[in-house]
Coordinates of C-alpha atoms in Angstrom, one line a residue:
M1 CA 151.9 217.7 1.7
Q2 CA 155.0 220.0 1.3
A3 CA 155.9 218.3 -2.2
I4 CA 152.2 218.8 -3.1
L5 CA 152.3 222.5 -2.2
G6 CA 155.7 223.0 -4.1
V7 CA 154.2 221.2 -7.3
I8 CA 151.0 223.8 -6.8
F9 CA 153.2 226.6 -6.5
H10 CA 155.5 226.1 -9.1
S11 CA 152.5 225.1 -11.6
I12 CA 151.2 228.8 -11.0
G13 CA 154.4 230.5 -11.4
G14 CA 155.1 228.4 -14.8
I15 CA 151.7 229.3 -16.2
A16 CA 152.3 233.2 -15.3
S17 CA 155.7 232.9 -17.2
G18 CA 154.1 230.9 -20.1
S19 CA 151.3 233.5 -20.3
F20 CA 153.0 236.7 -19.9
Y21 CA 153.7 237.9 -23.5
M22 CA 149.9 237.6 -24.2
P23 CA 149.3 241.0 -23.1
F24 CA 152.0 242.5 -25.4
N25 CA 150.0 241.2 -28.3
K26 CA 147.4 243.8 -27.6
V27 CA 150.2 246.7 -27.8
K28 CA 149.5 248.5 -31.1
G29 CA 151.8 250.6 -33.1
W30 CA 154.8 250.6 -30.8
A31 CA 158.3 249.3 -31.7
W32 CA 159.4 246.3 -29.8
E33 CA 161.7 248.0 -27.6
S34 CA 159.1 250.5 -26.3
Y35 CA 156.9 247.9 -25.0
W36 CA 159.5 245.7 -23.7
I37 CA 161.0 248.3 -21.4
V38 CA 157.9 249.4 -20.1
G39 CA 157.1 245.7 -19.3
G40 CA 160.6 245.4 -18.0
L41 CA 160.6 248.4 -15.4
M42 CA 157.3 246.6 -14.0
S43 CA 159.2 243.2 -13.9
W44 CA 162.6 244.2 -12.7
L45 CA 162.7 247.6 -10.8
I46 CA 159.1 248.1 -9.6
V47 CA 157.1 244.8 -8.7
P48 CA 160.2 242.8 -7.2
P49 CA 161.2 245.3 -4.5
L50 CA 157.5 245.8 -3.8
A51 CA 156.9 241.9 -3.6
A52 CA 160.1 241.7 -1.4
Y53 CA 158.9 244.9 1.0
L54 CA 155.4 243.2 1.5
T55 CA 157.1 239.9 2.6
V56 CA 160.6 240.5 3.9
P57 CA 160.6 244.4 4.7
G58 CA 164.1 244.0 6.0
F59 CA 165.2 243.1 2.8
L60 CA 167.2 246.1 1.9
D61 CA 169.4 245.7 5.2
I62 CA 169.8 242.1 4.2
I63 CA 171.5 242.8 1.1
A64 CA 173.4 245.6 2.5
A65 CA 174.6 243.3 5.2
G66 CA 175.6 240.5 2.8
S67 CA 178.5 239.6 1.4
S68 CA 180.1 241.6 -1.4
T69 CA 181.1 238.7 -3.2
I70 CA 177.7 237.0 -3.0
V71 CA 175.7 240.0 -3.8
G72 CA 178.3 241.0 -6.6
F73 CA 178.2 237.3 -8.0
T74 CA 174.6 237.2 -7.8
F75 CA 174.0 240.4 -9.3
L76 CA 176.6 239.1 -12.5
M77 CA 174.2 236.2 -13.2
G78 CA 171.5 238.7 -13.2
L79 CA 173.2 240.6 -16.1
L80 CA 174.0 237.6 -18.0
W81 CA 170.5 236.4 -17.7
G82 CA 169.2 239.7 -18.8
V83 CA 171.0 239.0 -22.2
G84 CA 169.0 235.8 -22.3
G85 CA 165.7 237.6 -21.1
L86 CA 166.5 240.2 -23.9
S87 CA 166.4 237.7 -26.5
Y88 CA 163.7 235.6 -25.3
G89 CA 161.4 238.5 -26.1
L90 CA 163.2 238.3 -29.6
G91 CA 162.7 234.7 -29.8
V92 CA 159.1 234.4 -29.0
R93 CA 158.8 237.5 -31.6
Y94 CA 160.2 235.9 -34.5
L95 CA 159.2 232.1 -33.8
G96 CA 155.8 232.5 -32.1
M97 CA 154.8 231.3 -28.2
S98 CA 155.0 227.5 -29.2
L99 CA 158.1 227.2 -31.1
G100 CA 160.1 230.2 -29.6
N101 CA 159.0 228.8 -26.0
S102 CA 159.9 225.3 -26.7
V103 CA 163.5 226.1 -28.0
V104 CA 164.1 228.6 -25.5
L105 CA 162.9 226.7 -22.2
G106 CA 164.4 223.3 -23.8
F107 CA 168.1 225.1 -24.0
C108 CA 167.2 226.9 -20.4
A109 CA 165.9 224.0 -18.7
A110 CA 169.0 221.6 -19.7
F111 CA 171.5 224.3 -19.0
G112 CA 169.9 225.4 -15.8
A113 CA 170.4 221.7 -14.6
I114 CA 174.1 221.6 -15.3
V115 CA 175.6 225.3 -15.0
P116 CA 175.9 225.4 -11.5
S117 CA 177.5 222.0 -11.1
I118 CA 180.0 222.9 -13.8
Y119 CA 180.8 225.9 -11.4
Y120 CA 181.4 223.8 -8.5
N121 CA 183.8 221.7 -10.3
F122 CA 186.2 225.1 -10.3
S123 CA 184.9 226.2 -6.8
P124 CA 184.1 223.2 -4.8
A125 CA 181.8 223.8 -1.9
E126 CA 180.6 221.5 0.9
G127 CA 177.3 219.8 -0.1
K128 CA 177.2 220.8 -3.7
V129 CA 177.5 218.5 -6.8
S130 CA 180.1 219.1 -9.2
F131 CA 180.2 218.1 -12.9
T132 CA 182.5 215.3 -12.3
D133 CA 180.5 214.1 -9.2
M134 CA 177.7 214.0 -11.4
L135 CA 179.7 211.9 -14.3
G136 CA 180.7 209.2 -11.4
S137 CA 177.1 208.9 -9.9
S138 CA 173.9 207.0 -11.3
G139 CA 171.7 210.5 -10.5
G140 CA 174.2 212.7 -12.6
Q141 CA 174.4 210.2 -15.3
I142 CA 170.3 210.3 -15.3
V143 CA 170.6 213.8 -15.3
L144 CA 172.9 214.3 -17.9
L145 CA 170.9 211.7 -20.3
G146 CA 168.2 214.0 -19.5
V147 CA 169.9 217.0 -21.2
L148 CA 171.1 215.1 -24.4
V149 CA 167.2 214.0 -24.5
C150 CA 166.2 217.9 -24.2
L151 CA 168.7 218.6 -27.0
L152 CA 167.0 215.8 -29.1
G153 CA 163.5 217.5 -28.5
I154 CA 164.9 220.8 -29.3
G155 CA 166.3 219.3 -32.7
L156 CA 162.8 218.1 -33.2
C157 CA 161.0 221.4 -32.6
G158 CA 163.6 223.3 -35.0
R159 CA 162.6 220.7 -37.6
A160 CA 158.8 221.3 -37.2
G161 CA 159.9 225.1 -37.5
I162 CA 161.7 224.2 -40.9
L163 CA 158.9 222.2 -42.5
K164 CA 156.5 224.8 -41.4
E165 CA 158.6 227.5 -43.3
K166 CA 158.5 225.5 -46.2
E167 CA 154.7 224.7 -46.2
L168 CA 153.3 228.0 -45.8
S169 CA 153.8 231.4 -47.6
E170 CA 154.9 234.4 -45.7
E171 CA 151.3 235.9 -45.7
E172 CA 150.5 232.6 -43.7
K173 CA 152.9 232.3 -41.4
K174 CA 152.7 235.8 -40.5
K175 CA 149.0 235.5 -39.7
S176 CA 149.6 234.0 -36.6
V177 CA 153.5 235.4 -35.9
S178 CA 153.6 238.8 -37.4
E179 CA 157.5 238.7 -37.5
F180 CA 157.9 235.3 -38.4
N181 CA 161.8 234.8 -39.2
L182 CA 162.8 231.0 -38.6
V183 CA 166.7 231.4 -38.8
K184 CA 166.9 234.8 -37.1
G185 CA 164.8 233.3 -34.4
L186 CA 166.3 230.1 -33.7
V187 CA 169.6 231.7 -33.2
V188 CA 168.5 234.2 -30.8
A189 CA 166.2 231.3 -29.1
I190 CA 169.5 229.6 -28.6
L191 CA 171.3 232.1 -27.2
S192 CA 168.5 233.1 -24.8
G193 CA 167.9 229.6 -23.4
I194 CA 171.6 229.0 -22.5
L195 CA 172.0 232.5 -21.0
S196 CA 168.5 232.2 -19.3
S197 CA 169.7 229.4 -17.0
F198 CA 171.9 231.8 -15.2
F199 CA 168.9 232.7 -13.5
S200 CA 168.8 229.3 -11.9
F201 CA 172.7 229.8 -10.6
G202 CA 171.8 233.1 -9.6
I203 CA 169.3 231.7 -7.1
E204 CA 171.6 229.4 -6.1
S205 CA 174.5 231.9 -5.5
G206 CA 172.3 234.4 -3.9
K207 CA 170.9 231.2 -1.0
P208 CA 173.1 232.8 1.7
L209 CA 170.7 236.1 1.2
A210 CA 167.7 233.9 1.5
D211 CA 169.2 232.1 4.5
A212 CA 169.5 235.3 6.0
A213 CA 165.9 236.2 5.6
V214 CA 165.0 233.1 7.5
E215 CA 167.6 233.8 10.4
A216 CA 165.9 237.2 10.6
G217 CA 162.7 236.0 11.4
Y218 CA 161.1 236.2 7.9
D219 CA 159.0 233.1 6.4
H220 CA 161.1 231.1 4.5
L221 CA 157.9 230.9 2.0
F222 CA 159.1 234.1 0.8
A223 CA 162.9 234.3 1.7
N224 CA 164.0 234.1 -2.3
N225 CA 162.3 237.6 -2.7
V226 CA 165.5 239.0 -1.4
T227 CA 167.7 237.1 -3.9
F228 CA 165.1 238.0 -6.9
V229 CA 165.7 241.9 -6.2
V230 CA 169.5 241.3 -6.8
I231 CA 169.3 239.0 -9.7
L232 CA 166.5 241.4 -11.4
W233 CA 168.9 244.5 -10.7
G234 CA 171.6 243.1 -13.0
G235 CA 168.5 242.0 -15.7
L236 CA 167.3 245.5 -15.5
I237 CA 170.9 247.1 -16.6
T238 CA 171.3 244.9 -19.3
N239 CA 167.4 245.2 -20.9
L240 CA 167.6 249.0 -19.9
V241 CA 170.9 249.7 -22.2
W242 CA 169.9 247.6 -25.0
T243 CA 166.3 249.4 -25.4
T244 CA 167.6 252.5 -24.9
I245 CA 170.1 251.8 -27.7
L246 CA 167.4 250.9 -29.9
S247 CA 165.0 253.5 -29.0
I248 CA 167.6 256.2 -30.1
K249 CA 169.0 254.3 -33.2
Y250 CA 165.3 253.9 -34.5
K251 CA 164.0 257.3 -32.8
S252 CA 161.3 255.2 -31.3
Y253 CA 161.2 256.9 -27.9
K254 CA 158.8 259.0 -30.0
D255 CA 156.5 256.1 -29.2
F256 CA 155.3 257.5 -26.0
T257 CA 154.2 260.7 -27.2
N258 CA 152.6 259.3 -30.4
K259 CA 148.8 260.0 -30.2
K260 CA 148.1 258.2 -33.2
T261 CA 148.6 255.0 -30.9
P262 CA 146.4 254.1 -27.8
I263 CA 149.2 255.4 -25.5
L264 CA 147.5 254.5 -22.3
N265 CA 146.2 251.0 -23.6
N266 CA 149.8 250.2 -24.4
I267 CA 151.3 251.2 -21.4
L268 CA 148.8 249.3 -19.4
F269 CA 149.2 245.8 -21.3
S270 CA 152.7 246.5 -21.0
A271 CA 152.7 246.9 -17.6
M272 CA 150.4 243.8 -17.1
A273 CA 152.9 241.6 -18.8
G274 CA 155.5 242.7 -16.7
T275 CA 153.7 242.2 -13.6
I276 CA 152.8 238.7 -14.8
W277 CA 156.2 238.0 -15.7
F278 CA 157.4 238.7 -11.9
L279 CA 154.7 236.3 -10.6
Q280 CA 156.6 233.5 -12.2
F281 CA 159.4 233.8 -9.7
F282 CA 157.3 235.0 -6.9
F283 CA 155.6 231.7 -7.0
Y284 CA 159.1 229.8 -8.0
G285 CA 160.4 231.1 -4.7
M286 CA 157.5 229.8 -2.7
G287 CA 157.7 226.3 -4.7
E288 CA 161.2 225.9 -3.8
S289 CA 160.8 226.8 -0.3
K290 CA 158.6 223.5 -0.1
L291 CA 160.4 221.2 -2.6
G292 CA 163.8 222.2 -1.2
S293 CA 166.0 221.3 -4.3
G294 CA 167.0 224.2 -6.6
A295 CA 167.6 222.1 -9.7
S296 CA 164.6 219.9 -9.5
S297 CA 162.7 223.2 -8.7
W298 CA 164.1 224.6 -11.9
I299 CA 163.1 222.1 -14.1
L300 CA 159.4 221.5 -13.2
H301 CA 159.0 225.1 -13.7
M302 CA 160.5 224.9 -17.1
S303 CA 158.1 222.3 -18.1
T304 CA 155.1 223.9 -16.8
I305 CA 156.2 227.0 -19.0
I306 CA 156.7 224.7 -22.1
L307 CA 153.2 223.2 -21.8
T308 CA 151.5 226.8 -21.1
A309 CA 153.3 228.5 -24.1
N310 CA 152.2 225.5 -26.4
F311 CA 148.8 226.0 -25.3
W312 CA 148.6 229.5 -26.2
G313 CA 150.4 228.4 -29.3
I314 CA 147.4 226.4 -30.6
Y315 CA 144.8 228.9 -28.8
R316 CA 146.7 231.5 -31.4
K317 CA 146.5 229.0 -34.4
E318 CA 150.3 229.1 -35.0
W319 CA 150.1 225.6 -36.3
K320 CA 147.0 226.2 -38.5
G321 CA 147.6 225.4 -41.9
V322 CA 150.6 223.0 -41.9
A323 CA 150.8 219.2 -43.0
K324 CA 150.1 216.5 -40.5
K325 CA 153.7 215.5 -40.3
T326 CA 154.7 219.0 -39.0
K327 CA 152.3 218.8 -36.2
L328 CA 153.4 215.4 -35.2
T329 CA 157.0 216.6 -35.3
I330 CA 156.4 219.7 -33.3
T331 CA 154.2 217.4 -30.7
A332 CA 157.3 215.0 -30.9
G333 CA 159.6 217.5 -30.0
I334 CA 157.7 218.9 -27.0
V335 CA 157.1 215.6 -25.7
V336 CA 160.6 214.7 -25.8
I337 CA 161.5 218.0 -23.9
L338 CA 158.9 217.1 -21.2
L339 CA 160.7 213.7 -21.0
S340 CA 164.2 215.1 -20.5
V341 CA 162.5 217.1 -17.7
V342 CA 161.3 214.4 -16.0
L343 CA 164.6 212.4 -16.5
V344 CA 166.3 215.5 -14.9
G345 CA 164.0 215.6 -12.0
I346 CA 164.4 211.9 -11.5
G347 CA 168.4 212.2 -11.5
N348 CA 168.5 215.2 -9.2
S349 CA 166.2 213.4 -6.6
I350 CA 168.8 210.2 -6.4

């Protein structure tokens, strides 16, 4: 029953993550950095502490009492993840929901599964599996096979993007993805996928904070909300700095007073996107508390997001007008990525 609940919670979180960008499509007349930071303030600054306060009221005391090394390292993982989250938005912006999420999350799933083990090679810890341990065990070898399969799936998705670019005119491509740019999109998507995986390690490194919440008598179902606050502080700094630079450079800060745009609606849709985005980790924390395996939880979370994002891609007709071969290629890429997710999950369970 615990495993079933874990899968349900992860599925809800994955659906939230795969859907959060949809409200951004309703924003009119604003530069990307304007609506991204409004959504970001909700998802990184406002909603996480609120969720933590409602579920773990003493979360600030727990963070203050925590080891400076643990809090600092968890914050650092958030900073690195923040770059990934920032480029994630650009990846979806240039590639669309379907292709963008498949590439970003494929890399994110693969690296999120192996980054912790590489760290433990340099800093061994009792009960933690290092990369060398993975190479020497059947379960670890299956995980690494899953990573290779994932990269194959990403390659197929990239191939589908190339075919799409060749087949459709600029006008046709931009009917579903207004700023479609394959090369720029793939570069930022790969960067995003690799760095976004650091959220997985942030959760791992911040486990002592979640454990402290349980020891203080709070429900283990919500203990990860304490860790999320620290990780998201790091992500906030990265995104706030970059969007501020863009706002000043392009003077897009004027969006917030431009009466020619639906200012209130834009703020509401952006805030909605940010809130939905955070729900992915709210339910992720609940799911992990039931499944009890960070790596397996991460992979399950990624697979649900990939499926959801591709559903929205179909809904938005992002592949309308392409040849059958192109549709089969993107479908094959998605199936291979999901197969890799299953392999990594099996490997981590052994």
